Amino acid sequence: MLRVGRAVACMACKNMVSNNMGVRFRMPLQKLHPLSRAVHHRYNASANPQRPPHCSAARHFTSMSRLPMRPPKPPPGGHGGWRYQQHRNFWMLRLASRLLKLRYIVLGSAVGGGYTAKKTYEEWKDMLPDMSAYNWVIPDFVWELSDQIDLDKLTKILPELEEIAKLLPELPDFDKIGENFTFLKSILSTEAPGDTPVKAATEAPVTATPEASDKQFKKSSDKEKVDQLQEELLRTQMKYQRMLERLEKENKDLRKVVLQKDEKGIHQRKIKKSLIDMYSEVLDILSDFDSNYNTQDHLPRVVVVGDQSAGKTSVLEMIAQARIFPRGSGEMMTRSPVKVTLSEGPHHVAMFKDSSREFDLGKEEDLAALRHEIELRMRKSVKEGQTVSPETISLSVKGPGIQRMVLVDLPGVISTVTAGMAADTKETIFSISKNYMQNPNAIILCIQDGSVDAERSIVTDLVSQMDPQGKRTIFVLTKVDLAEKNLASPNRIQQIVEGKLFPMKALGYFAVVTGKGSAGESIDSIKDYEEDFFQNSRLLRDGMLKAHQVTTKNLSLAVSDCFWKMVRESVEQQADAFKASRFNLETEWKNNYPRLRELDRNELFEKAKNEILDEVISLSQVTPKHWEAILQKKLWERVSTHVIENIYLPAAQTMNSGTFNTTVDIKLKQWTDKQLPHKALEVAWETLQEEFARFMAEYKGKDQDDIFDKLKEAVKDESIKRHKWNERAMDSLRVIQHNALEDRSITDKPQWDAAIQFMEETLQARLKDTDSVINDMVGPDWKQRWMSWKNRSPEQHTRNETRNELERLLKLHEDHTAYLANDEVTTVRKNLEGRGVEVDPALIKDTWHQLYRRHFLQKALQHCNLCRRGFYYYQRHFVDSELECNDVVLFWRIQRMLLITANTLRQQLTNTEVRRLEKNVKEVLEDFGEDNEKKVHLITGRRVQLAEDLKKVREIQEKLEAFIEALHKEK
């Protein structure tokens, strides 16, 4: 029996057998291979000669897979030799069977391998770009000769031909001929990899020029041929440049279409688009971060510096592909640093960091609005008395085909301060420029005006100080068209772009043309003008400039490559520095404020805002009774002096009932029309302020944070300043007060008693004040002098004598009028002089006024007590001189006016003014919340600054780590 795939089994008996995998099957012996059938019969016969072949005992034998590869040695004896021979024959048959199977394996592998190789070749062939469009690079005669000449041999002999050409005396210009052979050799050979734009810009072509043959045998005809060949090469180069621009334009349109599709198949493009935005966010945060732990901002950015009017802004606009900056002829336009983040996007738009408005750079009105907004922001950032500002304006520009980078346009360096500028303008510009250039990872884009003398340049000395080795400086020569026209020796341009004229060193040198100087030129017209100029310029034709050193397109590519190279080399080191700074800040917080949350200035402001709003809302919980009591008390304190001095006393001293009422009515009407409503509104507003302050003070005592005191006081003052009482309320209040004072009818005895009590309390208070004034005038009495060891002054002694003389006069004439007659003043004066007291008449009158006031108030209080029983006579209109209580009616009218006014003001407060105050407080808080300078001024302290630094450092570190992760994914 044999297992499946290796040997045979006894199938002639139609018995069931199993293979190696346990599957039983039947197979006729005739279908087996002839060799397998022979092995089967012979093996059965040798194993058991007593049994016939094809018996069922065959399934007990082992398979051929278990037979040894080598036959064993024959045992001694003849019978053993025969069995050994039989095993040997079987082993040979088994080997032959395996060789037959190996044949099929080898054949199948050969066929499959060939098919796989062919398929791989076809795939690689399809991946290669179609270079048929670039056949024009090689002249036509080369293709005609290619059928007859072996290109491999030609490539090998080109160096020999070049050396032979240099040794021939008949050729006139060996430099040009050598360059032509080098150009043809570069076409037929492959380009050396690894050349970057900046590296190419720094390398000068190496040509071999024989010294002995350079001055011999110059023929005009040969020279013309060489010039024609050189012009043809230049035309070919410009044709190639135009084709590249056409392809780039088509690629730009295709990228725009791709970016507009919101599909999952463009993740890589999305990463590239968002990478520069992530990096720009980190720079924006760093610009506002003031570190106290020496964690300086060393992240790369492209710093654009140059002399004033050297063309810095124009170069930046060409890179951004839009005229986005304000322009002026000869005057300073860039007054503050402008950070421009360039990135790729489907639409050509611009946006400020702190605004959501998008400016469509394809529309002229949006461009004008953008330039106007930039100019306004610059002027706003400049403080009074200054010309430039270090405050950075952040702007992002997106569009198809724009190189991703971050540039900072700085104010132009000046040599002289002109009229209208601040005295320190020059030093300020130098300080701003050095601050940006001292970053060891900043790429310095040094802009030099090619139309002026190189010796007048200021910026080159400044750049050479900041980067003496030139490892991160790219030099750009602008206005090359004017330079070529004005310079008598164009070789100076070659010296500049080769770094031989200026003492500064640079990573690369470029020459650009940024238009004809007209403000109305478009970017496309400037590009066309630049291309036409360099196509016809002898600077390129004579080899003074290389093709990769000209146009802003090549400059943009070179700057972008340097920028991203610098970013990849330095960003991780910066992330580690901020990680260490974060650890230091967290350690300081744990040591100084272990039980406080890390609330930054904005979070603290929100907390204080909620507390202030709660305090304002508490005003609506004040009861009407409390409001009216406070208003009535304060209003009477405000108007009591006017009522007593200007209304009551002048009317009461007339000693006539009709005159008293007439005088009171006239004075009350005048008072109501002019003063009373204003006084009432002032009292109401002051009461509202005091209640607001009282609630804020109560909240302050409830474990409130004292860090909010300055902010709350500022909010309260600003809210009160903004609040204005409704003028219509004054008119309605005047009518209500006038009607209240016109009413003289006291309807019941409680009102009468309340009026008498009000009058008595008022008169007693005035009498007490008058006694106090008199005591101050005359000095201490004998008791105070003995008990307190106090003495009178000479003036007080004089007043005391005057008082005694006047009191005797009042005792003689109790119904005396309020004023002394002149003869009475003379009599009092003579009596005092008789006692040796010299006194002035004015002093006598002043003392009389206070004494008569006290005398009158004492009589009024006596009359008030008599009027307690006068309500019955008042109600029946009895006329009795002793019980004419007109003064009681006056005080009742005043008291009723106070009650009605307090009620009216309370209604206006609770219904209108409290809500308006709450609205004003909210507006003030919103304004303060939007004003960062205000918040910094009102919420201060080391605790606040430490929390601010912690928040910024954490945010910077997280954004840097996210940027690094995205950067690694892009790699």
Short mmCIF file of C-alpha atoms in Angstrom, two decimals, residues 129-311:
data_model
loop_
_atom_site.label_atom_id
_atom_site.label_comp_id
_atom_site.label_asym_id
_atom_site.label_seq_id
_atom_site.Cartn_x
_atom_site.Cartn_y
_atom_site.Cartn_z
CA PRO A 129 6.88 59.54 -17.17
CA ASP A 130 6.29 60.26 -20.82
CA MET A 131 9.30 62.31 -21.92
CA SER A 132 8.14 62.76 -25.49
CA ALA A 133 7.02 66.33 -24.72
CA TYR A 134 10.64 67.28 -23.95
CA ASN A 135 12.15 66.12 -27.28
CA TRP A 136 12.66 69.76 -28.18
CA VAL A 137 15.48 69.98 -25.63
CA ILE A 138 17.72 67.97 -27.96
CA PRO A 139 18.28 69.59 -31.36
CA ASP A 140 16.86 67.93 -34.46
CA PHE A 141 20.24 67.04 -35.93
CA VAL A 142 20.90 64.85 -32.91
CA TRP A 143 17.84 62.73 -33.68
CA GLU A 144 18.88 62.51 -37.32
CA LEU A 145 22.32 61.33 -36.28
CA SER A 146 20.97 59.02 -33.60
CA ASP A 147 20.07 56.41 -36.20
CA GLN A 148 23.63 56.38 -37.50
CA ILE A 149 25.62 57.06 -34.31
CA ASP A 150 25.84 54.87 -31.24
CA LEU A 151 24.87 57.23 -28.38
CA ASP A 152 26.72 55.16 -25.80
CA LYS A 153 29.97 55.53 -27.71
CA LEU A 154 29.29 59.21 -28.28
CA THR A 155 28.79 59.73 -24.53
CA LYS A 156 32.08 58.03 -23.79
CA ILE A 157 34.09 60.06 -26.30
CA LEU A 158 32.58 63.46 -25.42
CA PRO A 159 35.21 64.20 -22.73
CA GLU A 160 37.93 63.38 -25.24
CA LEU A 161 36.34 65.63 -27.87
CA GLU A 162 36.11 68.42 -25.31
CA GLU A 163 39.79 68.15 -24.46
CA ILE A 164 40.69 68.03 -28.18
CA ALA A 165 38.61 71.13 -28.82
CA LYS A 166 40.52 72.99 -26.18
CA LEU A 167 43.83 72.17 -27.83
CA LEU A 168 42.85 73.26 -31.36
CA PRO A 169 44.38 76.64 -32.17
CA GLU A 170 41.82 77.50 -34.84
CA LEU A 171 38.82 77.80 -32.48
CA PRO A 172 38.34 81.38 -31.29
CA ASP A 173 36.42 81.11 -27.98
CA PHE A 174 37.23 78.00 -26.03
CA ASP A 175 35.03 78.88 -23.05
CA LYS A 176 31.87 78.89 -25.15
CA ILE A 177 32.82 75.74 -27.05
CA GLY A 178 33.55 73.97 -23.76
CA GLU A 179 30.19 75.04 -22.38
CA ASN A 180 28.44 73.70 -25.51
CA PHE A 181 30.11 70.29 -25.19
CA THR A 182 29.23 70.24 -21.48
CA PHE A 183 25.60 71.07 -22.30
CA LEU A 184 25.38 68.29 -24.93
CA LYS A 185 27.02 65.87 -22.53
CA SER A 186 24.49 66.73 -19.80
CA ILE A 187 21.65 65.99 -22.23
CA LEU A 188 22.93 62.51 -23.07
CA SER A 189 23.86 61.65 -19.49
CA THR A 190 21.83 61.52 -16.32
CA GLU A 191 21.63 64.46 -13.93
CA ALA A 192 23.47 64.19 -10.65
CA PRO A 193 20.98 63.98 -7.80
CA GLY A 194 21.02 65.99 -4.64
CA ASP A 195 21.35 69.52 -6.08
CA THR A 196 19.16 71.97 -4.25
CA PRO A 197 18.24 75.42 -5.55
CA VAL A 198 20.30 77.21 -2.99
CA LYS A 199 23.26 74.92 -3.53
CA ALA A 200 23.05 75.42 -7.26
CA ALA A 201 22.87 79.14 -6.74
CA THR A 202 26.12 79.14 -4.83
CA GLU A 203 28.09 76.97 -7.25
CA ALA A 204 29.81 78.62 -10.17
CA PRO A 205 30.24 76.75 -13.47
CA VAL A 206 33.62 75.13 -13.94
CA THR A 207 35.01 75.46 -17.42
CA ALA A 208 38.44 74.77 -18.63
CA THR A 209 40.12 77.63 -20.46
CA PRO A 210 43.56 77.11 -22.01
CA GLU A 211 45.75 80.08 -21.20
CA ALA A 212 48.06 79.79 -24.18
CA SER A 213 45.41 79.63 -26.92
CA ASP A 214 42.95 82.22 -25.55
CA LYS A 215 44.60 85.20 -27.34
CA GLN A 216 45.22 83.64 -30.77
CA PHE A 217 43.36 83.25 -34.05
CA LYS A 218 40.05 85.03 -33.44
CA LYS A 219 38.05 85.10 -36.62
CA SER A 220 34.85 87.10 -36.92
CA SER A 221 32.95 84.36 -38.75
CA ASP A 222 33.64 81.74 -36.11
CA LYS A 223 32.73 84.20 -33.41
CA GLU A 224 29.38 84.86 -35.05
CA LYS A 225 28.68 81.13 -35.16
CA VAL A 226 29.48 80.80 -31.49
CA ASP A 227 27.18 83.76 -30.68
CA GLN A 228 24.40 82.22 -32.74
CA LEU A 229 24.81 78.93 -30.93
CA GLN A 230 24.74 80.72 -27.58
CA GLU A 231 21.56 82.62 -28.52
CA GLU A 232 19.97 79.39 -29.66
CA LEU A 233 20.83 77.80 -26.33
CA LEU A 234 19.31 80.76 -24.50
CA ARG A 235 16.13 80.57 -26.57
CA THR A 236 15.94 76.86 -25.86
CA GLN A 237 16.31 77.54 -22.16
CA MET A 238 13.55 80.17 -22.18
CA LYS A 239 11.33 77.85 -24.20
CA TYR A 240 11.86 75.20 -21.55
CA GLN A 241 11.04 77.77 -18.86
CA ARG A 242 7.78 78.73 -20.60
CA MET A 243 6.78 75.11 -20.92
CA LEU A 244 7.45 74.59 -17.21
CA GLU A 245 5.29 77.59 -16.38
CA ARG A 246 2.50 76.25 -18.57
CA LEU A 247 2.71 72.87 -16.86
CA GLU A 248 2.76 74.53 -13.46
CA LYS A 249 -0.35 76.51 -14.35
CA GLU A 250 -2.14 73.35 -15.43
CA ASN A 251 -0.96 71.61 -12.27
CA LYS A 252 -2.21 74.55 -10.23
CA ASP A 253 -5.68 74.26 -11.75
CA LEU A 254 -5.69 70.52 -11.12
CA ARG A 255 -4.67 71.02 -7.49
CA LYS A 256 -7.47 73.52 -7.08
CA VAL A 257 -9.99 71.00 -8.34
CA VAL A 258 -8.58 68.27 -6.10
CA LEU A 259 -8.58 70.46 -3.01
CA GLN A 260 -12.21 71.36 -3.60
CA LYS A 261 -13.26 67.73 -3.40
CA ASP A 262 -14.19 66.57 0.07
CA GLU A 263 -13.11 62.97 -0.31
CA LYS A 264 -11.09 60.62 1.84
CA GLY A 265 -8.49 60.04 -0.84
CA ILE A 266 -6.64 63.32 -0.29
CA HIS A 267 -5.43 62.91 3.29
CA GLN A 268 -1.86 63.65 2.32
CA ARG A 269 -2.90 66.95 0.78
CA LYS A 270 -4.87 67.83 3.88
CA ILE A 271 -1.81 67.15 6.04
CA LYS A 272 0.29 69.50 3.92
CA LYS A 273 -2.40 72.14 4.04
CA SER A 274 -2.83 72.05 7.78
CA LEU A 275 0.83 71.62 8.71
CA ILE A 276 1.81 75.23 8.13
CA ASP A 277 -1.36 76.40 9.89
CA MET A 278 -0.43 74.34 12.96
CA TYR A 279 3.05 75.86 12.94
CA SER A 280 1.65 79.37 12.55
CA GLU A 281 -0.60 78.89 15.57
CA VAL A 282 2.44 78.03 17.66
CA LEU A 283 4.19 81.21 16.51
CA ASP A 284 1.11 83.31 17.32
CA ILE A 285 1.01 81.94 20.85
CA LEU A 286 4.75 82.50 21.28
CA SER A 287 4.44 86.12 20.17
CA ASP A 288 2.13 86.78 23.16
CA PHE A 289 4.15 84.69 25.63
CA ASP A 290 6.43 86.47 28.07
CA SER A 291 8.52 83.78 29.71
CA ASN A 292 10.25 84.26 33.03
CA TYR A 293 12.27 81.06 32.70
CA ASN A 294 14.45 82.05 29.73
CA THR A 295 12.55 79.81 27.32
CA GLN A 296 13.19 81.90 24.22
CA ASP A 297 11.38 81.57 20.94
CA HIS A 298 13.88 79.91 18.58
CA LEU A 299 11.39 78.48 16.11
CA PRO A 300 12.22 79.23 12.47
CA ARG A 301 10.50 81.86 10.38
CA VAL A 302 11.57 83.83 7.31
CA VAL A 303 12.51 87.39 8.34
CA VAL A 304 12.33 89.88 5.47
CA VAL A 305 14.69 92.82 6.07
CA GLY A 306 15.95 95.57 3.83
CA ASP A 307 16.47 99.28 3.43
CA GLN A 308 13.41 101.47 3.09
CA SER A 309 11.89 101.31 -0.41
CA ALA A 310 14.24 98.46 -1.38
CA GLY A 311 11.31 96.31 -2.53
#
